[in-house]
mmCIF file of C-alpha atoms in Angstrom:
data_model
loop_
_atom_site.group_PDB
_atom_site.id
_atom_site.type_symbol
_atom_site.label_atom_id
_atom_site.label_comp_id
_atom_site.label_asym_id
_atom_site.label_seq_id
_atom_site.Cartn_x
_atom_site.Cartn_y
_atom_site.Cartn_z
ATOM 1 C CA UNK L 37 41.585 68.729 -59.795
ATOM 2 C CA UNK L 38 38.263 70.857 -58.453
ATOM 3 C CA UNK L 39 39.541 70.388 -53.776
ATOM 4 C CA UNK L 40 36.309 70.834 -51.519
ATOM 5 C CA UNK L 41 36.402 74.190 -49.662
ATOM 6 C CA UNK L 42 35.258 72.949 -46.183
ATOM 7 C CA UNK L 43 35.825 76.436 -44.834
ATOM 8 C CA UNK L 44 33.047 78.250 -46.715
ATOM 9 C CA UNK L 45 30.988 81.381 -44.405
ATOM 10 C CA UNK L 46 28.078 82.920 -45.148
ATOM 11 C CA UNK L 47 28.492 85.990 -47.241
ATOM 12 C CA UNK L 48 26.764 89.369 -45.387
ATOM 13 C CA UNK L 49 25.199 90.323 -47.823
ATOM 14 C CA UNK L 50 22.187 87.896 -48.984
ATOM 15 C CA UNK L 51 20.372 87.856 -52.522
ATOM 16 C CA UNK L 52 17.798 89.313 -53.440
ATOM 17 C CA UNK L 53 14.666 87.468 -54.498
ATOM 18 C CA UNK L 54 14.305 85.730 -58.320
ATOM 19 C CA UNK L 55 11.944 88.691 -60.608
ATOM 20 C CA UNK L 56 12.375 87.138 -63.634
ATOM 21 C CA UNK L 57 9.097 85.804 -64.552
ATOM 22 C CA UNK L 58 8.864 82.203 -65.299
ATOM 23 C CA UNK L 59 5.550 82.588 -66.422
ATOM 24 C CA UNK L 60 6.883 83.711 -69.511
ATOM 25 C CA UNK L 61 8.438 80.051 -69.779
ATOM 26 C CA UNK L 62 4.851 78.167 -70.044
ATOM 27 C CA UNK L 63 6.358 75.938 -72.720
ATOM 28 C CA UNK L 64 8.736 74.475 -71.074
ATOM 29 C CA UNK L 65 7.113 74.375 -67.255
ATOM 30 C CA UNK L 66 7.178 70.374 -68.092
ATOM 31 C CA UNK L 67 10.730 70.054 -68.568
ATOM 32 C CA UNK L 68 11.671 71.296 -65.117
ATOM 33 C CA UNK L 69 12.430 67.735 -62.808
ATOM 34 C CA UNK L 70 12.249 69.417 -59.265
ATOM 35 C CA UNK L 71 10.975 71.528 -57.180
ATOM 36 C CA UNK L 72 12.980 74.403 -54.326
ATOM 37 C CA UNK L 73 10.718 75.577 -51.765
ATOM 38 C CA UNK L 74 13.389 78.830 -51.407
ATOM 39 C CA UNK L 75 16.910 79.931 -52.820
ATOM 40 C CA UNK L 76 20.031 78.586 -50.738
ATOM 41 C CA UNK L 77 22.223 81.396 -48.963
ATOM 42 C CA UNK L 78 24.624 82.054 -51.080
ATOM 43 C CA UNK L 79 28.262 81.187 -49.648
ATOM 44 C CA UNK L 80 31.297 82.252 -50.227
ATOM 45 C CA UNK L 81 35.036 80.417 -49.174
ATOM 46 C CA UNK L 82 37.023 81.927 -46.234
ATOM 47 C CA UNK L 83 39.600 82.712 -49.495
ATOM 48 C CA UNK L 84 37.608 85.323 -50.401
ATOM 49 C CA UNK L 85 38.589 88.729 -51.598
ATOM 50 C CA UNK L 86 37.195 92.021 -50.790
ATOM 51 C CA UNK L 87 38.931 93.689 -53.515
ATOM 52 C CA UNK L 88 36.780 95.841 -55.543
ATOM 53 C CA UNK L 89 38.464 94.708 -59.089
ATOM 54 C CA UNK L 90 40.648 92.419 -59.765
ATOM 55 C CA UNK L 91 43.959 93.415 -61.588
ATOM 56 C CA UNK L 92 43.035 93.009 -64.918
ATOM 57 C CA UNK L 93 43.783 96.029 -68.135
ATOM 58 C CA UNK L 94 39.851 96.297 -68.181
ATOM 59 C CA UNK L 95 40.493 98.742 -71.945
ATOM 60 C CA UNK L 96 42.380 95.562 -73.894
ATOM 61 C CA UNK L 97 39.729 93.341 -73.052
ATOM 62 C CA UNK L 98 39.053 90.150 -75.540
ATOM 63 C CA UNK L 99 37.271 87.492 -75.977
ATOM 64 C CA UNK L 100 39.627 84.737 -73.546
ATOM 65 C CA UNK L 101 39.478 83.054 -70.883
ATOM 66 C CA UNK L 102 40.825 84.792 -67.432
ATOM 67 C CA UNK L 103 39.840 82.501 -65.092
ATOM 68 C CA UNK L 104 38.391 83.892 -62.602
ATOM 69 C CA UNK L 105 38.306 83.166 -58.409
ATOM 70 C CA UNK L 106 35.461 80.405 -58.119
ATOM 71 C CA UNK L 107 33.787 77.559 -60.021
ATOM 72 C CA UNK L 108 30.372 76.398 -58.720
ATOM 73 C CA UNK L 109 29.525 71.930 -58.745
ATOM 74 C CA UNK L 110 26.426 70.217 -58.037
ATOM 75 C CA UNK L 111 26.634 66.792 -58.615
ATOM 76 C CA UNK L 112 23.681 63.817 -59.676
ATOM 77 C CA UNK L 113 23.074 61.367 -56.806
ATOM 78 C CA UNK L 114 22.256 57.852 -58.440
ATOM 79 C CA UNK L 115 17.926 58.598 -57.867
ATOM 80 C CA UNK L 116 18.944 61.479 -60.563
ATOM 81 C CA UNK L 117 18.593 64.390 -57.983
ATOM 82 C CA UNK L 118 21.155 66.808 -57.964
ATOM 83 C CA UNK L 119 22.161 67.766 -54.234
ATOM 84 C CA UNK L 120 23.339 70.522 -53.030
ATOM 85 C CA UNK L 121 26.010 72.117 -54.808
ATOM 86 C CA UNK L 122 29.037 74.466 -53.017
ATOM 87 C CA UNK L 123 31.755 77.489 -54.434
ATOM 88 C CA UNK L 124 35.101 75.982 -54.928
ATOM 89 C CA UNK L 125 38.680 77.442 -56.312
ATOM 90 C CA UNK L 126 39.034 77.821 -59.915
ATOM 91 C CA UNK L 127 40.963 74.143 -61.277
ATOM 92 C CA UNK L 128 40.969 71.158 -63.043
ATOM 93 C CA UNK L 129 38.214 68.411 -63.125
ATOM 94 C CA UNK L 130 38.867 65.505 -62.344
ATOM 95 C CA UNK L 131 37.380 62.778 -65.025
ATOM 96 C CA UNK L 132 37.691 59.125 -65.454
ATOM 97 C CA UNK L 133 38.907 58.794 -69.595
ATOM 98 C CA UNK L 134 35.636 56.333 -69.828
ATOM 99 C CA UNK L 135 34.171 59.435 -68.888
ATOM 100 C CA UNK L 136 30.482 59.973 -71.393
ATOM 101 C CA UNK L 137 31.269 63.974 -71.976
ATOM 102 C CA UNK L 138 34.906 62.668 -73.043
ATOM 103 C CA UNK L 139 33.919 59.538 -75.026
ATOM 104 C CA UNK L 140 30.622 59.857 -76.396
ATOM 105 C CA UNK L 141 30.462 63.408 -76.140
ATOM 106 C CA UNK L 142 26.795 63.589 -73.622
ATOM 107 C CA UNK L 143 27.379 67.215 -72.682
ATOM 108 C CA UNK L 144 25.503 70.506 -72.763
ATOM 109 C CA UNK L 145 26.804 74.263 -71.742
ATOM 110 C CA UNK L 146 25.113 77.072 -71.425
ATOM 111 C CA UNK L 147 26.377 81.209 -71.111
ATOM 112 C CA UNK L 148 24.835 84.049 -69.980
ATOM 113 C CA UNK L 149 26.071 87.808 -68.394
ATOM 114 C CA UNK L 150 26.703 90.011 -65.525
ATOM 115 C CA UNK L 151 26.819 93.258 -65.436
ATOM 116 C CA UNK L 152 28.098 95.482 -62.947
ATOM 117 C CA UNK L 153 26.433 99.248 -63.163
ATOM 118 C CA UNK L 154 27.297 102.827 -61.212
ATOM 119 C CA UNK L 155 26.527 101.708 -58.193
ATOM 120 C CA UNK L 156 28.040 98.704 -57.480
ATOM 121 C CA UNK L 157 25.018 96.479 -58.086
ATOM 122 C CA UNK L 158 25.367 92.729 -60.353
ATOM 123 C CA UNK L 159 22.659 91.973 -62.996
ATOM 124 C CA UNK L 160 21.962 89.230 -64.346
ATOM 125 C CA UNK L 161 19.333 88.115 -68.026
ATOM 126 C CA UNK L 162 16.948 86.087 -68.603
ATOM 127 C CA UNK L 163 18.210 83.299 -66.768
ATOM 128 C CA UNK L 164 15.195 80.960 -66.367
ATOM 129 C CA UNK L 165 15.031 81.186 -70.091
ATOM 130 C CA UNK L 166 18.764 79.833 -70.035
ATOM 131 C CA UNK L 167 17.780 77.347 -67.086
ATOM 132 C CA UNK L 168 15.040 76.469 -68.992
ATOM 133 C CA UNK L 169 17.310 75.286 -72.042
ATOM 134 C CA UNK L 170 19.523 73.670 -70.377
ATOM 135 C CA UNK L 171 16.327 71.417 -68.945
ATOM 136 C CA UNK L 172 14.957 70.678 -72.807
ATOM 137 C CA UNK L 173 18.750 69.726 -73.969
ATOM 138 C CA UNK L 174 19.182 68.239 -70.932
ATOM 139 C CA UNK L 175 15.821 65.574 -71.937
ATOM 140 C CA UNK L 176 17.527 65.159 -75.377
ATOM 141 C CA UNK L 177 20.781 63.868 -74.756
ATOM 142 C CA UNK L 178 19.594 61.805 -71.615
ATOM 143 C CA UNK L 179 20.308 63.669 -68.991
ATOM 144 C CA UNK L 180 19.050 64.578 -65.038
ATOM 145 C CA UNK L 181 19.131 68.570 -64.877
ATOM 146 C CA UNK L 182 19.459 70.642 -61.419
ATOM 147 C CA UNK L 183 15.893 72.494 -62.134
ATOM 148 C CA UNK L 184 15.276 76.376 -63.822
ATOM 149 C CA UNK L 185 15.572 76.967 -58.880
ATOM 150 C CA UNK L 186 18.927 75.726 -58.269
ATOM 151 C CA UNK L 187 20.082 76.493 -61.906
ATOM 152 C CA UNK L 188 19.086 80.347 -61.360
ATOM 153 C CA UNK L 189 20.574 79.887 -57.805
ATOM 154 C CA UNK L 190 24.001 78.350 -59.053
ATOM 155 C CA UNK L 191 24.144 81.543 -60.763
ATOM 156 C CA UNK L 192 23.892 83.715 -58.908
ATOM 157 C CA UNK L 193 26.075 82.756 -56.305
ATOM 158 C CA UNK L 194 28.528 82.135 -59.157
ATOM 159 C CA UNK L 195 28.528 85.419 -60.339
ATOM 160 C CA UNK L 196 28.908 87.207 -56.288
ATOM 161 C CA UNK L 197 31.642 84.908 -55.900
ATOM 162 C CA UNK L 198 33.464 86.533 -58.825
ATOM 163 C CA UNK L 199 32.325 89.731 -58.351
ATOM 164 C CA UNK L 200 35.773 91.570 -58.868
ATOM 165 C CA UNK L 201 36.309 90.077 -62.115
ATOM 166 C CA UNK L 202 33.037 91.381 -62.948
ATOM 167 C CA UNK L 203 34.516 94.640 -65.685
ATOM 168 C CA UNK L 204 34.036 98.339 -64.744
ATOM 169 C CA UNK L 205 30.542 99.356 -66.381
ATOM 170 C CA UNK L 206 31.391 99.720 -70.266
ATOM 171 C CA UNK L 207 34.387 98.103 -70.115
ATOM 172 C CA UNK L 208 32.812 94.152 -70.891
ATOM 173 C CA UNK L 209 31.036 92.318 -69.046
ATOM 174 C CA UNK L 210 31.683 88.670 -66.678
ATOM 175 C CA UNK L 211 30.641 85.440 -68.927
ATOM 176 C CA UNK L 212 29.634 82.653 -66.848
ATOM 177 C CA UNK L 213 28.874 79.588 -68.695
ATOM 178 C CA UNK L 214 26.905 76.508 -66.986
ATOM 179 C CA UNK L 215 28.002 72.759 -68.155
ATOM 180 C CA UNK L 216 26.005 69.935 -67.342
ATOM 181 C CA UNK L 217 28.309 67.151 -68.314
ATOM 182 C CA UNK L 218 28.007 62.925 -68.172
ATOM 183 C CA UNK L 219 31.302 62.276 -65.686
ATOM 184 C CA UNK L 220 30.346 59.442 -64.537
ATOM 185 C CA UNK L 221 32.167 55.857 -66.161
ATOM 186 C CA UNK L 222 31.590 54.675 -69.090
ATOM 187 C CA UNK L 223 31.745 52.394 -72.036
ATOM 188 C CA UNK L 224 28.824 50.812 -74.409
ATOM 189 C CA UNK L 225 26.765 54.041 -75.959
ATOM 190 C CA UNK L 226 24.929 54.408 -72.572
ATOM 191 C CA UNK L 227 23.774 57.158 -70.729
ATOM 192 C CA UNK L 228 26.247 58.093 -68.169
ATOM 193 C CA UNK L 229 26.529 57.098 -64.374
ATOM 194 C CA UNK L 230 27.048 60.244 -62.843
ATOM 195 C CA UNK L 231 26.002 63.817 -63.556
ATOM 196 C CA UNK L 232 28.279 67.218 -63.030
ATOM 197 C CA UNK L 233 26.821 70.415 -63.267
ATOM 198 C CA UNK L 234 29.852 72.911 -63.334
ATOM 199 C CA UNK L 235 29.948 77.146 -63.823
ATOM 200 C CA UNK L 236 32.898 79.196 -64.150
ATOM 201 C CA UNK L 237 33.505 82.289 -64.923
ATOM 202 C CA UNK L 238 35.920 84.932 -67.045
ATOM 203 C CA UNK L 239 35.825 88.920 -68.151
ATOM 204 C CA UNK L 240 35.544 89.301 -71.303
ATOM 205 C CA UNK L 241 34.932 92.085 -73.719
ATOM 206 C CA UNK L 242 33.806 91.425 -77.055
ATOM 207 C CA UNK L 243 33.362 88.395 -79.148
ATOM 208 C CA UNK L 244 34.465 89.534 -82.817
ATOM 209 C CA UNK L 245 38.249 90.650 -83.116
ATOM 210 C CA UNK L 246 35.744 94.061 -85.048
ATOM 211 C CA UNK L 247 35.026 95.434 -81.741
ATOM 212 C CA UNK L 248 31.695 96.896 -82.674
ATOM 213 C CA UNK L 249 32.752 96.832 -85.610
ATOM 214 C CA UNK L 250 30.326 95.791 -89.525
ATOM 215 C CA UNK L 251 30.735 91.572 -89.763
ATOM 216 C CA UNK L 252 32.331 90.496 -92.474
ATOM 217 C CA UNK L 253 30.217 86.277 -93.333
ATOM 218 C CA UNK L 254 30.470 84.208 -96.060
ATOM 219 C CA UNK L 255 27.726 82.125 -96.967
ATOM 220 C CA UNK L 256 29.233 78.118 -96.329
ATOM 221 C CA UNK L 257 27.811 75.717 -99.188
ATOM 222 C CA UNK L 258 30.207 72.814 -98.735
ATOM 223 C CA UNK L 259 29.571 72.332 -94.244
ATOM 224 C CA UNK L 260 26.728 72.076 -92.733
ATOM 225 C CA UNK L 261 25.891 73.573 -88.741
ATOM 226 C CA UNK L 262 23.016 70.867 -87.914
ATOM 227 C CA UNK L 263 20.476 68.487 -89.927
ATOM 228 C CA UNK L 264 16.766 67.877 -89.130
ATOM 229 C CA UNK L 265 16.532 65.072 -86.872
ATOM 230 C CA UNK L 266 19.672 66.022 -85.073
ATOM 231 C CA UNK L 267 21.582 68.459 -82.059
ATOM 232 C CA UNK L 268 21.178 71.743 -84.262
ATOM 233 C CA UNK L 269 18.268 72.560 -81.512
ATOM 234 C CA UNK L 270 19.975 71.824 -78.341
ATOM 235 C CA UNK L 271 23.129 73.508 -76.885
ATOM 236 C CA UNK L 272 25.165 70.420 -76.857
ATOM 237 C CA UNK L 273 28.689 70.387 -77.864
ATOM 238 C CA UNK L 274 29.045 68.346 -80.351
ATOM 239 C CA UNK L 275 27.468 70.680 -82.032
ATOM 240 C CA UNK L 276 30.400 73.649 -81.706
ATOM 241 C CA UNK L 277 33.896 71.586 -83.219
ATOM 242 C CA UNK L 278 32.591 70.534 -86.391
ATOM 243 C CA UNK L 279 32.174 74.046 -87.765
ATOM 244 C CA UNK L 280 35.668 75.428 -86.493
ATOM 245 C CA UNK L 281 37.517 73.543 -90.108
ATOM 246 C CA UNK L 282 34.686 75.633 -91.562
ATOM 247 C CA UNK L 283 35.796 79.033 -89.259
ATOM 248 C CA UNK L 284 38.998 78.706 -89.705
ATOM 249 C CA UNK L 285 38.437 78.576 -94.187
ATOM 250 C CA UNK L 286 36.197 81.697 -94.155
ATOM 251 C CA UNK L 287 38.968 83.833 -91.643
ATOM 252 C CA UNK L 288 42.049 82.683 -93.686
ATOM 253 C CA UNK L 289 40.103 84.290 -96.508
ATOM 254 C CA UNK L 290 39.483 87.647 -94.205
ATOM 255 C CA UNK L 291 35.754 87.018 -93.310
ATOM 256 C CA UNK L 292 34.909 87.151 -90.088
ATOM 257 C CA UNK L 293 32.467 84.465 -89.648
ATOM 258 C CA UNK L 294 29.931 81.623 -91.547
ATOM 259 C CA UNK L 295 26.787 81.690 -92.673
ATOM 260 C CA UNK L 296 24.808 78.102 -93.115
ATOM 261 C CA UNK L 297 22.418 76.397 -95.743
ATOM 262 C CA UNK L 298 19.775 73.792 -94.072
ATOM 263 C CA UNK L 299 21.625 70.831 -94.981
ATOM 264 C CA UNK L 300 18.423 69.641 -97.094
ATOM 265 C CA UNK L 301 17.576 72.106 -99.730
ATOM 266 C CA UNK L 302 20.648 74.492 -99.257
ATOM 267 C CA UNK L 303 19.012 77.228 -99.933
ATOM 268 C CA UNK L 304 17.166 78.856 -96.483
ATOM 269 C CA UNK L 305 18.558 80.374 -94.003
ATOM 270 C CA UNK L 306 20.082 78.729 -90.524
ATOM 271 C CA UNK L 307 22.206 79.717 -88.818
ATOM 272 C CA UNK L 308 26.360 81.755 -88.097
ATOM 273 C CA UNK L 309 28.770 79.774 -86.356
ATOM 274 C CA UNK L 310 27.951 81.142 -82.727
ATOM 275 C CA UNK L 311 24.676 83.175 -83.086
ATOM 276 C CA UNK L 312 21.597 83.481 -85.012
ATOM 277 C CA UNK L 313 20.741 86.081 -88.072
ATOM 278 C CA UNK L 314 18.453 88.587 -88.664
ATOM 279 C CA UNK L 315 17.165 90.423 -92.035
ATOM 280 C CA UNK L 316 15.746 93.709 -91.890
ATOM 281 C CA UNK L 317 13.475 94.756 -94.666
ATOM 282 C CA UNK L 318 11.339 97.814 -94.358
ATOM 283 C CA UNK L 319 9.850 97.404 -91.295
ATOM 284 C CA UNK L 320 9.604 93.868 -91.309
ATOM 285 C CA UNK L 321 12.192 91.660 -89.344
ATOM 286 C CA UNK L 322 12.680 88.711 -90.494
ATOM 287 C CA UNK L 323 14.728 85.531 -89.043
ATOM 288 C CA UNK L 324 14.936 81.261 -89.170
ATOM 289 C CA UNK L 325 11.974 80.020 -87.165
ATOM 290 C CA UNK L 326 13.921 77.378 -84.678
ATOM 291 C CA UNK L 327 13.016 74.549 -86.266
ATOM 292 C CA UNK L 328 15.287 71.709 -84.986
ATOM 293 C CA UNK L 329 17.872 72.564 -86.073
ATOM 294 C CA UNK L 330 19.377 76.595 -85.098
ATOM 295 C CA UNK L 331 18.682 77.402 -81.361
ATOM 296 C CA UNK L 332 16.686 79.363 -79.873
ATOM 297 C CA UNK L 333 19.220 81.922 -78.426
ATOM 298 C CA UNK L 334 17.629 83.904 -75.753
ATOM 299 C CA UNK L 335 18.477 87.358 -77.091
ATOM 300 C CA UNK L 336 17.137 86.604 -80.066
ATOM 301 C CA UNK L 337 13.675 86.078 -78.093
ATOM 302 C CA UNK L 338 14.699 89.026 -76.643
ATOM 303 C CA UNK L 339 15.120 90.733 -79.565
ATOM 304 C CA UNK L 340 11.863 89.284 -81.409
ATOM 305 C CA UNK L 341 10.137 90.811 -78.072
ATOM 306 C CA UNK L 342 12.145 94.346 -78.516
ATOM 307 C CA UNK L 343 11.115 95.218 -82.103
ATOM 308 C CA UNK L 344 7.546 94.061 -81.676
ATOM 309 C CA UNK L 345 6.660 96.753 -78.962
ATOM 310 C CA UNK L 346 8.658 99.280 -80.767
ATOM 311 C CA UNK L 347 6.351 99.125 -83.652
ATOM 312 C CA UNK L 348 8.609 96.336 -86.425
ATOM 313 C CA UNK L 349 6.901 93.392 -87.810
ATOM 314 C CA UNK L 350 8.650 90.405 -86.763
ATOM 315 C CA UNK L 351 8.155 87.028 -88.863
ATOM 316 C CA UNK L 352 9.637 84.029 -88.286
ATOM 317 C CA UNK L 353 9.898 81.682 -91.378
ATOM 318 C CA UNK L 354 11.739 79.988 -93.973
ATOM 319 C CA UNK L 355 14.423 82.238 -95.364
ATOM 320 C CA UNK L 356 15.895 81.729 -99.174
ATOM 321 C CA UNK L 357 18.812 83.145 -99.593
ATOM 322 C CA UNK L 358 17.828 85.056 -102.488
ATOM 323 C CA UNK L 359 16.005 87.513 -99.573
ATOM 324 C CA UNK L 360 18.770 87.639 -97.706
ATOM 325 C CA UNK L 361 21.079 89.275 -100.528
ATOM 326 C CA UNK L 362 17.673 91.378 -101.190
ATOM 327 C CA UNK L 363 18.084 92.819 -98.046
ATOM 328 C CA UNK L 364 18.173 96.039 -96.557
ATOM 329 C CA UNK L 365 20.226 95.265 -93.699
ATOM 330 C CA UNK L 366 21.592 92.578 -91.479
ATOM 331 C CA UNK L 367 22.615 91.726 -88.018
ATOM 332 C CA UNK L 368 23.864 88.976 -85.602
ATOM 333 C CA UNK L 369 22.493 87.658 -82.250
ATOM 334 C CA UNK L 370 23.688 85.814 -79.373
ATOM 335 C CA UNK L 371 25.085 86.070 -75.622
ATOM 336 C CA UNK L 372 28.580 86.356 -76.558
ATOM 337 C CA UNK L 373 28.013 88.493 -79.941
ATOM 338 C CA UNK L 374 25.484 90.699 -78.337
ATOM 339 C CA UNK L 375 23.552 92.307 -81.222
ATOM 340 C CA UNK L 376 26.425 92.594 -84.059
ATOM 341 C CA UNK L 377 25.635 94.185 -87.070
ATOM 342 C CA UNK L 378 26.870 92.919 -90.560
ATOM 343 C CA UNK L 379 27.985 94.905 -93.460
ATOM 344 C CA UNK L 380 28.662 92.154 -96.040
ATOM 345 C CA UNK L 381 28.005 89.325 -97.443
ATOM 346 C CA UNK L 382 29.416 87.184 -99.190
ATOM 347 C CA UNK L 383 27.637 84.359 -101.762
ATOM 348 C CA UNK L 384 30.163 82.040 -104.266
ATOM 349 C CA UNK L 385 31.356 85.391 -106.106
ATOM 350 C CA UNK L 386 28.267 87.529 -104.990
ATOM 351 C CA UNK L 387 29.593 90.461 -102.364
ATOM 352 C CA UNK L 388 25.890 92.359 -100.614
ATOM 353 C CA UNK L 389 26.575 95.269 -98.604
ATOM 354 C CA UNK L 390 23.882 96.624 -95.757
ATOM 355 C CA UNK L 391 22.600 99.061 -93.811
ATOM 356 C CA UNK L 392 25.471 100.320 -91.086
ATOM 357 C CA UNK L 393 25.598 102.254 -89.008
ATOM 358 C CA UNK L 394 23.562 104.811 -85.765
ATOM 359 C CA UNK L 395 20.541 104.829 -87.911
ATOM 360 C CA UNK L 396 20.648 101.752 -88.376
ATOM 361 C CA UNK L 397 17.633 98.526 -87.039
ATOM 362 C CA UNK L 398 20.278 96.336 -85.190
ATOM 363 C CA UNK L 399 21.346 99.635 -83.725
ATOM 364 C CA UNK L 400 18.299 100.818 -82.480
ATOM 365 C CA UNK L 401 17.772 97.703 -81.137
ATOM 366 C CA UNK L 402 21.042 97.155 -79.496
ATOM 367 C CA UNK L 403 20.667 99.841 -77.373
ATOM 368 C CA UNK L 404 17.793 99.388 -76.100
ATOM 369 C CA UNK L 405 18.751 95.052 -74.831
ATOM 370 C CA UNK L 406 21.869 96.897 -73.416
ATOM 371 C CA UNK L 407 20.233 99.565 -71.737
ATOM 372 C CA UNK L 408 17.796 96.923 -69.936
ATOM 373 C CA UNK L 409 20.885 94.944 -68.952
ATOM 374 C CA UNK L 410 22.813 97.700 -68.057
ATOM 375 C CA UNK L 411 19.752 99.145 -65.907
ATOM 376 C CA UNK L 412 19.756 101.788 -67.740
ATOM 377 C CA UNK L 413 16.977 100.883 -68.672
ATOM 378 C CA UNK L 414 13.498 100.664 -67.390
ATOM 379 C CA UNK L 415 13.312 96.463 -66.520
ATOM 380 C CA UNK L 416 8.892 96.305 -66.934
ATOM 381 C CA UNK L 417 9.545 92.353 -68.500
ATOM 382 C CA UNK L 418 11.237 91.057 -65.018
ATOM 383 C CA UNK L 419 14.512 90.263 -67.243
ATOM 384 C CA UNK L 420 16.444 91.103 -64.321
ATOM 385 C CA UNK L 421 18.088 89.504 -61.562
ATOM 386 C CA UNK L 422 19.538 91.331 -59.779
ATOM 387 C CA UNK L 423 22.146 91.084 -56.707
ATOM 388 C CA UNK L 424 25.287 93.002 -54.598
#
């Protein structure tokens, strides 16, 4: 159970103002449930450790849980408004056996990362996008949600409180997981009477065991990730366990992951289990349109904008399987995976190889995106939020 820490004190350092431009999210603005007049001052428990780094083998980080020091929690009151949240030591969460999230899957999650710069600053990427996406998902699952402003402030507090767990530059990132769940007890099928917004963090390395090596993908025909009218377009917790069987079967055969086809016609590309997919043919980059079954990834949107800025023609549309097998290059994008090149794709008995390496489009786009995220390349779009 997470114990409330009553000895919170103000940080000596104050958070710099949020630099991300919310104007780019005009399409989402109608979903913002609350407004905030000013950022709350970040706080940290009295037991906060000022060590520069935690004791972690930074050279051998995988994508597994290594709990950081603190979590952030915020409860929704009866009137549907979220109260001021607080930091507390990392620990288990106490839930009723009849909590809606346990019985009916009423829950969402987001994922973002903190990057450490050479001079000790922490950089966060496009938090407003994550916040707006959570609000859209909350509307779909009949949940109240923190405002964009509350979400961003909470992530900043969590990142700063857990700074010593952020890997050195080039060694990994601090993965930050915001959760929104129906924590109140309910027996009949209905929205929960209470909601909890929670954020925890863990230092991570590469998502795939291959690291930055090209992935091998298997095209799945039996199972589907999402269907029209379902929850495939939001980060509902219910989207992920159903893909485990297909993933396990593919990995037992030596593949990195699974690519799913549309459930209606079984001929158009959808997503890989945990990321979006892109095809390159000449100067044209194509990716499946987000039509309700595909998650509108933050990295996906960023890569589209970067590619267009650098002269590529980018198309968001339905992509038949035949085009995949004829592409010059294929890559995947996601917060956890970054920009991951695909070396081979296997469909039935046919195996196709794709261009990879230093001259590939995915490597070019990856270098630009990572440069912006880590502060090496100037952020001209207002994507970066800086804390120190």
